[in-house]
Amino acid sequence: MTMQITIEVPDTLGRQLQNFRERWPEILERGLRELSAEKAVEFEDENVILELLASRPTPEQVLALRSSQALQTRVSELLDKNKQQVLSHQDELELDRYLLLEHLVRLAKAHAYQQLAARS
């Protein structure tokens, strides 16, 4: 399925785009992916990070991922509670989700480093 879109752009951009007419869908997709990654550089929850990783980000975008201060604080609280053995079942599930998310991000970053090293 395709959709036709009409947009107005400045003349200078229009002239540049003419050289890439066959690749317009790719240009839009790449631009949207990049914009999505910019928004998700600091993530609050697993949905944001999973959406980003599923969007096929560049290695640089993966390496730029950072958890928000609020998320870091929450994980620290859960880890402290875990050390004191006072985690509720709900807290335990939440901590497990965050630890899994951290593991996925670490794997993605390791892969990103490998991709960058292969380019050199």
Tab-separated table of N, CA and C in Angstrom:
chain	number	residue	atom	x	y	z
A	1	MET	N	0.842	-1.166	0.000
A	1	MET	CA	0.000	0.000	0.000
A	1	MET	C	0.894	1.238	0.000
A	2	THR	N	0.533	2.231	-0.753
A	2	THR	CA	1.288	3.476	-0.800
A	2	THR	C	0.357	4.642	-0.529
A	3	MET	N	0.966	5.766	-0.185
A	3	MET	CA	0.211	6.981	0.085
A	3	MET	C	0.884	8.119	-0.672
A	4	GLN	N	0.089	8.958	-1.295
A	4	GLN	CA	0.645	10.111	-1.995
A	4	GLN	C	0.637	11.291	-1.041
A	5	ILE	N	1.768	12.001	-0.969
A	5	ILE	CA	1.910	13.151	-0.091
A	5	ILE	C	2.393	14.329	-0.923
A	6	THR	N	1.787	15.476	-0.723
A	6	THR	CA	2.210	16.694	-1.397
A	6	THR	C	2.701	17.669	-0.335
A	7	ILE	N	3.921	18.179	-0.534
A	7	ILE	CA	4.472	19.141	0.421
A	7	ILE	C	5.069	20.320	-0.330
A	8	GLU	N	5.139	21.452	0.343
A	8	GLU	CA	5.811	22.612	-0.212
A	8	GLU	C	7.119	22.794	0.529
A	9	VAL	N	8.191	22.985	-0.247
A	9	VAL	CA	9.514	23.184	0.340
A	9	VAL	C	10.148	24.408	-0.303
A	10	PRO	N	11.130	25.005	0.372
A	10	PRO	CA	11.833	26.139	-0.252
A	10	PRO	C	12.501	25.708	-1.566
A	11	ASP	N	12.669	26.655	-2.466
A	11	ASP	CA	13.252	26.365	-3.784
A	11	ASP	C	14.603	25.664	-3.689
A	12	THR	N	15.448	26.124	-2.772
A	12	THR	CA	16.786	25.525	-2.678
A	12	THR	C	16.698	24.055	-2.283
A	13	LEU	N	15.807	23.732	-1.355
A	13	LEU	CA	15.632	22.335	-0.962
A	13	LEU	C	15.017	21.536	-2.100
A	14	GLY	N	14.078	22.136	-2.805
A	14	GLY	CA	13.454	21.461	-3.950
A	14	GLY	C	14.465	21.078	-5.011
A	15	ARG	N	15.394	21.990	-5.283
A	15	ARG	CA	16.427	21.689	-6.276
A	15	ARG	C	17.320	20.536	-5.803
A	16	GLN	N	17.655	20.542	-4.529
A	16	GLN	CA	18.474	19.444	-3.997
A	16	GLN	C	17.722	18.121	-4.081
A	17	LEU	N	16.444	18.150	-3.755
A	17	LEU	CA	15.652	16.921	-3.774
A	17	LEU	C	15.484	16.353	-5.175
A	18	GLN	N	15.467	17.194	-6.185
A	18	GLN	CA	15.308	16.708	-7.554
A	18	GLN	C	16.390	15.699	-7.922
A	19	ASN	N	17.594	15.886	-7.387
A	19	ASN	CA	18.692	14.962	-7.681
A	19	ASN	C	18.469	13.578	-7.078
A	20	PHE	N	17.549	13.471	-6.126
A	20	PHE	CA	17.319	12.209	-5.430
A	20	PHE	C	15.871	11.746	-5.565
A	21	ARG	N	15.225	12.120	-6.622
A	21	ARG	CA	13.790	11.852	-6.803
A	21	ARG	C	13.423	10.385	-6.556
A	22	GLU	N	14.222	9.467	-7.054
A	22	GLU	CA	13.904	8.035	-6.909
A	22	GLU	C	14.049	7.565	-5.458
A	23	ARG	N	14.752	8.336	-4.655
A	23	ARG	CA	15.042	7.900	-3.287
A	23	ARG	C	14.247	8.671	-2.232
A	24	TRP	N	13.221	9.414	-2.632
A	24	TRP	CA	12.448	10.200	-1.674
A	24	TRP	C	11.890	9.367	-0.523
A	25	PRO	N	11.299	8.211	-0.792
A	25	PRO	CA	10.796	7.415	0.349
A	25	PRO	C	11.912	7.044	1.334
A	26	GLU	N	13.059	6.692	0.799
A	26	GLU	CA	14.200	6.354	1.657
A	26	GLU	C	14.648	7.577	2.471
A	27	ILE	N	14.689	8.736	1.830
A	27	ILE	CA	15.101	9.965	2.517
A	27	ILE	C	14.146	10.269	3.662
A	28	LEU	N	12.862	10.162	3.406
A	28	LEU	CA	11.870	10.413	4.457
A	28	LEU	C	11.992	9.403	5.597
A	29	GLU	N	12.169	8.138	5.235
A	29	GLU	CA	12.294	7.096	6.259
A	29	GLU	C	13.524	7.321	7.132
A	30	ARG	N	14.652	7.637	6.492
A	30	ARG	CA	15.875	7.896	7.258
A	30	ARG	C	15.713	9.111	8.166
A	31	GLY	N	15.119	10.151	7.640
A	31	GLY	CA	14.902	11.354	8.434
A	31	GLY	C	14.000	11.093	9.624
A	32	LEU	N	12.927	10.345	9.408
A	32	LEU	CA	12.024	10.009	10.512
A	32	LEU	C	12.721	9.144	11.556
A	33	ARG	N	13.528	8.214	11.100
A	33	ARG	CA	14.265	7.355	12.021
A	33	ARG	C	15.220	8.190	12.881
A	34	GLU	N	15.884	9.122	12.236
A	34	GLU	CA	16.825	9.984	12.953
A	34	GLU	C	16.098	10.866	13.973
A	35	LEU	N	14.981	11.437	13.566
A	35	LEU	CA	14.207	12.274	14.486
A	35	LEU	C	13.673	11.459	15.657
A	36	SER	N	13.235	10.245	15.378
A	36	SER	CA	12.749	9.378	16.458
A	36	SER	C	13.871	9.061	17.429
A	37	ALA	N	15.050	8.825	16.908
A	37	ALA	CA	16.191	8.511	17.759
A	37	ALA	C	16.587	9.709	18.611
A	38	GLU	N	16.500	10.906	18.056
A	38	GLU	CA	16.823	12.098	18.832
A	38	GLU	C	15.907	12.224	20.033
A	39	LYS	N	14.633	11.954	19.826
A	39	LYS	CA	13.685	12.046	20.923
A	39	LYS	C	13.958	10.978	21.971
A	40	ALA	N	14.468	9.841	21.545
A	40	ALA	CA	14.604	8.704	22.446
A	40	ALA	C	15.993	8.563	23.038
A	41	VAL	N	16.851	9.528	22.822
A	41	VAL	CA	18.205	9.411	23.360
A	41	VAL	C	18.157	9.231	24.871
A	42	GLU	N	17.264	9.940	25.531
A	42	GLU	CA	17.087	9.754	26.966
A	42	GLU	C	15.757	9.037	27.158
A	43	PHE	N	15.815	7.798	27.598
A	43	PHE	CA	14.583	7.030	27.656
A	43	PHE	C	14.082	6.853	29.077
A	44	GLU	N	12.758	6.777	29.184
A	44	GLU	CA	12.079	6.622	30.467
A	44	GLU	C	11.647	5.177	30.713
A	45	ASP	N	11.288	4.478	29.657
A	45	ASP	CA	10.772	3.125	29.865
A	45	ASP	C	11.142	2.203	28.711
A	46	GLU	N	10.800	0.958	28.875
A	46	GLU	CA	11.206	-0.040	27.894
A	46	GLU	C	10.536	0.131	26.541
A	47	ASN	N	9.339	0.686	26.491
A	47	ASN	CA	8.668	0.852	25.202
A	47	ASN	C	9.443	1.781	24.278
A	48	VAL	N	9.951	2.865	24.817
A	48	VAL	CA	10.692	3.824	24.006
A	48	VAL	C	11.967	3.181	23.457
A	49	ILE	N	12.696	2.493	24.314
A	49	ILE	CA	13.958	1.899	23.876
A	49	ILE	C	13.721	0.761	22.887
A	50	LEU	N	12.693	-0.030	23.107
A	50	LEU	CA	12.412	-1.123	22.174
A	50	LEU	C	11.978	-0.594	20.812
A	51	GLU	N	11.194	0.480	20.805
A	51	GLU	CA	10.805	1.096	19.533
A	51	GLU	C	12.037	1.616	18.794
A	52	LEU	N	12.934	2.244	19.523
A	52	LEU	CA	14.144	2.756	18.889
A	52	LEU	C	14.982	1.618	18.316
A	53	LEU	N	15.218	0.585	19.108
A	53	LEU	CA	16.045	-0.526	18.628
A	53	LEU	C	15.399	-1.225	17.438
A	54	ALA	N	14.083	-1.263	17.406
A	54	ALA	CA	13.383	-1.895	16.284
A	54	ALA	C	13.405	-1.027	15.028
A	55	SER	N	13.740	0.255	15.170
A	55	SER	CA	13.729	1.165	14.022
A	55	SER	C	15.024	1.120	13.204
A	56	ARG	N	15.918	0.204	13.545
A	56	ARG	CA	17.196	0.055	12.855
A	56	ARG	C	18.021	1.339	12.938
A	57	PRO	N	18.338	1.778	14.154
A	57	PRO	CA	19.099	3.014	14.317
A	57	PRO	C	20.540	2.850	13.851
A	58	THR	N	21.193	3.961	13.624
A	58	THR	CA	22.609	3.939	13.269
A	58	THR	C	23.413	3.566	14.519
A	59	PRO	N	24.639	3.101	14.345
A	59	PRO	CA	25.477	2.810	15.521
A	59	PRO	C	25.640	4.030	16.427
A	60	GLU	N	25.766	5.190	15.828
A	60	GLU	CA	25.924	6.413	16.616
A	60	GLU	C	24.690	6.684	17.474
A	61	GLN	N	23.505	6.419	16.927
A	61	GLN	CA	22.279	6.626	17.681
A	61	GLN	C	22.190	5.647	18.848
A	62	VAL	N	22.608	4.420	18.622
A	62	VAL	CA	22.594	3.423	19.702
A	62	VAL	C	23.557	3.832	20.805
A	63	LEU	N	24.749	4.266	20.409
A	63	LEU	CA	25.748	4.641	21.405
A	63	LEU	C	25.344	5.892	22.186
A	64	ALA	N	24.452	6.693	21.648
A	64	ALA	CA	24.002	7.913	22.321
A	64	ALA	C	22.902	7.649	23.354
A	65	LEU	N	22.412	6.424	23.419
A	65	LEU	CA	21.322	6.109	24.354
A	65	LEU	C	21.753	6.294	25.801
A	66	ARG	N	20.910	6.944	26.554
A	66	ARG	CA	21.133	7.132	27.989
A	66	ARG	C	19.784	7.042	28.684
A	67	SER	N	19.774	6.453	29.856
A	67	SER	CA	18.534	6.436	30.623
A	67	SER	C	18.354	7.791	31.288
A	68	SER	N	17.116	8.152	31.511
A	68	SER	CA	16.826	9.437	32.146
A	68	SER	C	17.264	9.394	33.604
A	69	GLN	N	17.411	10.563	34.186
A	69	GLN	CA	17.774	10.647	35.601
A	69	GLN	C	16.688	9.996	36.459
A	70	ALA	N	15.435	10.196	36.065
A	70	ALA	CA	14.327	9.596	36.821
A	70	ALA	C	14.416	8.071	36.807
A	71	LEU	N	14.742	7.503	35.659
A	71	LEU	CA	14.865	6.048	35.568
A	71	LEU	C	16.066	5.554	36.366
A	72	GLN	N	17.184	6.255	36.282
A	72	GLN	CA	18.361	5.866	37.057
A	72	GLN	C	18.054	5.885	38.554
A	73	THR	N	17.338	6.901	38.998
A	73	THR	CA	16.967	7.014	40.406
A	73	THR	C	16.067	5.856	40.818
A	74	ARG	N	15.091	5.539	39.974
A	74	ARG	CA	14.163	4.442	40.294
A	74	ARG	C	14.896	3.108	40.377
A	75	VAL	N	15.794	2.845	39.443
A	75	VAL	CA	16.545	1.588	39.462
A	75	VAL	C	17.411	1.520	40.720
A	76	SER	N	18.033	2.627	41.079
A	76	SER	CA	18.848	2.660	42.305
A	76	SER	C	18.006	2.356	43.532
A	77	GLU	N	16.805	2.922	43.576
A	77	GLU	CA	15.893	2.648	44.700
A	77	GLU	C	15.551	1.160	44.769
A	78	LEU	N	15.241	0.589	43.617
A	78	LEU	CA	14.889	-0.833	43.582
A	78	LEU	C	16.074	-1.707	43.975
A	79	LEU	N	17.265	-1.349	43.527
A	79	LEU	CA	18.456	-2.126	43.882
A	79	LEU	C	18.740	-2.029	45.382
A	80	ASP	N	18.553	-0.856	45.957
A	80	ASP	CA	18.736	-0.692	47.404
A	80	ASP	C	17.729	-1.543	48.181
A	81	LYS	N	16.484	-1.501	47.737
A	81	LYS	CA	15.451	-2.310	48.395
A	81	LYS	C	15.770	-3.797	48.264
A	82	ASN	N	16.316	-4.173	47.109
A	82	ASN	CA	16.660	-5.569	46.871
A	82	ASN	C	17.771	-6.025	47.817
A	83	LYS	N	18.757	-5.143	48.056
A	83	LYS	CA	19.842	-5.475	48.989
A	83	LYS	C	19.307	-5.696	50.400
A	84	GLN	N	18.272	-4.948	50.739
A	84	GLN	CA	17.672	-5.060	52.071
A	84	GLN	C	16.600	-6.151	52.124
A	85	GLN	N	16.388	-6.802	50.994
A	85	GLN	CA	15.407	-7.890	50.861
A	85	GLN	C	13.999	-7.459	51.249
A	86	VAL	N	13.613	-6.262	50.779
A	86	VAL	CA	12.262	-5.781	51.052
A	86	VAL	C	11.498	-5.469	49.760
A	87	LEU	N	11.867	-6.123	48.675
A	87	LEU	CA	11.162	-5.915	47.410
A	87	LEU	C	9.810	-6.611	47.421
A	88	SER	N	8.786	-5.890	47.029
A	88	SER	CA	7.483	-6.522	46.819
A	88	SER	C	7.554	-7.292	45.501
A	89	HIS	N	6.561	-8.104	45.263
A	89	HIS	CA	6.528	-8.854	44.007
A	89	HIS	C	6.496	-7.885	42.827
A	90	GLN	N	5.718	-6.809	42.946
A	90	GLN	CA	5.615	-5.813	41.888
A	90	GLN	C	6.965	-5.135	41.646
A	91	ASP	N	7.654	-4.781	42.739
A	91	ASP	CA	8.983	-4.168	42.613
A	91	ASP	C	9.971	-5.128	41.959
A	92	GLU	N	9.867	-6.381	42.303
A	92	GLU	CA	10.756	-7.395	41.731
A	92	GLU	C	10.561	-7.505	40.219
A	93	LEU	N	9.302	-7.501	39.789
A	93	LEU	CA	9.007	-7.556	38.356
A	93	LEU	C	9.529	-6.312	37.643
A	94	GLU	N	9.348	-5.155	38.279
A	94	GLU	CA	9.825	-3.904	37.691
A	94	GLU	C	11.349	-3.911	37.556
A	95	LEU	N	12.043	-4.344	38.606
A	95	LEU	CA	13.501	-4.405	38.559
A	95	LEU	C	13.968	-5.375	37.478
A	96	ASP	N	13.317	-6.517	37.372
A	96	ASP	CA	13.675	-7.493	36.334
A	96	ASP	C	13.530	-6.891	34.938
A	97	ARG	N	12.456	-6.119	34.723
A	97	ARG	CA	12.260	-5.471	33.414
A	97	ARG	C	13.394	-4.499	33.121
A	98	TYR	N	13.770	-3.701	34.111
A	98	TYR	CA	14.841	-2.727	33.906
A	98	TYR	C	16.182	-3.413	33.669
A	99	LEU	N	16.435	-4.493	34.366
A	99	LEU	CA	17.695	-5.213	34.170
A	99	LEU	C	17.750	-5.850	32.783
A	100	LEU	N	16.624	-6.370	32.329
A	100	LEU	CA	16.557	-6.920	30.970
A	100	LEU	C	16.771	-5.814	29.942
A	101	LEU	N	16.152	-4.677	30.169
A	101	LEU	CA	16.320	-3.540	29.268
A	101	LEU	C	17.784	-3.116	29.217
A	102	GLU	N	18.419	-3.030	30.366
A	102	GLU	CA	19.839	-2.662	30.411
A	102	GLU	C	20.678	-3.664	29.631
A	103	HIS	N	20.362	-4.950	29.771
A	103	HIS	CA	21.092	-5.989	29.047
A	103	HIS	C	20.922	-5.813	27.533
A	104	LEU	N	19.704	-5.538	27.088
A	104	LEU	CA	19.463	-5.340	25.656
A	104	LEU	C	20.230	-4.129	25.124
A	105	VAL	N	20.258	-3.052	25.908
A	105	VAL	CA	20.984	-1.856	25.474
A	105	VAL	C	22.475	-2.150	25.397
A	106	ARG	N	22.994	-2.881	26.360
A	106	ARG	CA	24.423	-3.230	26.331
A	106	ARG	C	24.762	-4.082	25.109
A	107	LEU	N	23.902	-5.034	24.794
A	107	LEU	CA	24.123	-5.851	23.591
A	107	LEU	C	24.088	-4.983	22.336
A	108	ALA	N	23.124	-4.083	22.266
A	108	ALA	CA	23.007	-3.205	21.103
A	108	ALA	C	24.243	-2.312	20.983
A	109	LYS	N	24.729	-1.801	22.110
A	109	LYS	CA	25.913	-0.944	22.072
A	109	LYS	C	27.157	-1.736	21.671
A	110	ALA	N	27.284	-2.956	22.144
A	110	ALA	CA	28.422	-3.791	21.743
A	110	ALA	C	28.390	-4.023	20.232
A	111	HIS	N	27.208	-4.286	19.712
A	111	HIS	CA	27.065	-4.481	18.263
A	111	HIS	C	27.390	-3.185	17.512
A	112	ALA	N	26.958	-2.052	18.052
A	112	ALA	CA	27.238	-0.760	17.416
A	112	ALA	C	28.744	-0.495	17.366
A	113	TYR	N	29.438	-0.804	18.464
A	113	TYR	CA	30.897	-0.638	18.468
A	113	TYR	C	31.546	-1.510	17.396
A	114	GLN	N	31.056	-2.740	17.245
A	114	GLN	CA	31.601	-3.635	16.224
A	114	GLN	C	31.360	-3.071	14.821
A	115	GLN	N	30.179	-2.513	14.594
A	115	GLN	CA	29.879	-1.938	13.287
A	115	GLN	C	30.808	-0.758	12.981
A	116	LEU	N	31.035	0.082	13.974
A	116	LEU	CA	31.923	1.226	13.766
A	116	LEU	C	33.370	0.785	13.530
A	117	ALA	N	33.796	-0.241	14.253
A	117	ALA	CA	35.146	-0.746	14.076
A	117	ALA	C	35.326	-1.348	12.686
A	118	ALA	N	34.289	-1.999	12.173
A	118	ALA	CA	34.356	-2.595	10.833
A	118	ALA	C	34.445	-1.536	9.742
A	119	ARG	N	33.927	-0.357	10.007
A	119	ARG	CA	33.990	0.740	9.021
A	119	ARG	C	35.402	1.290	8.896
A	120	SER	N	36.155	1.204	9.994
A	120	SER	CA	37.502	1.815	10.010
A	120	SER	C	38.514	1.017	9.224
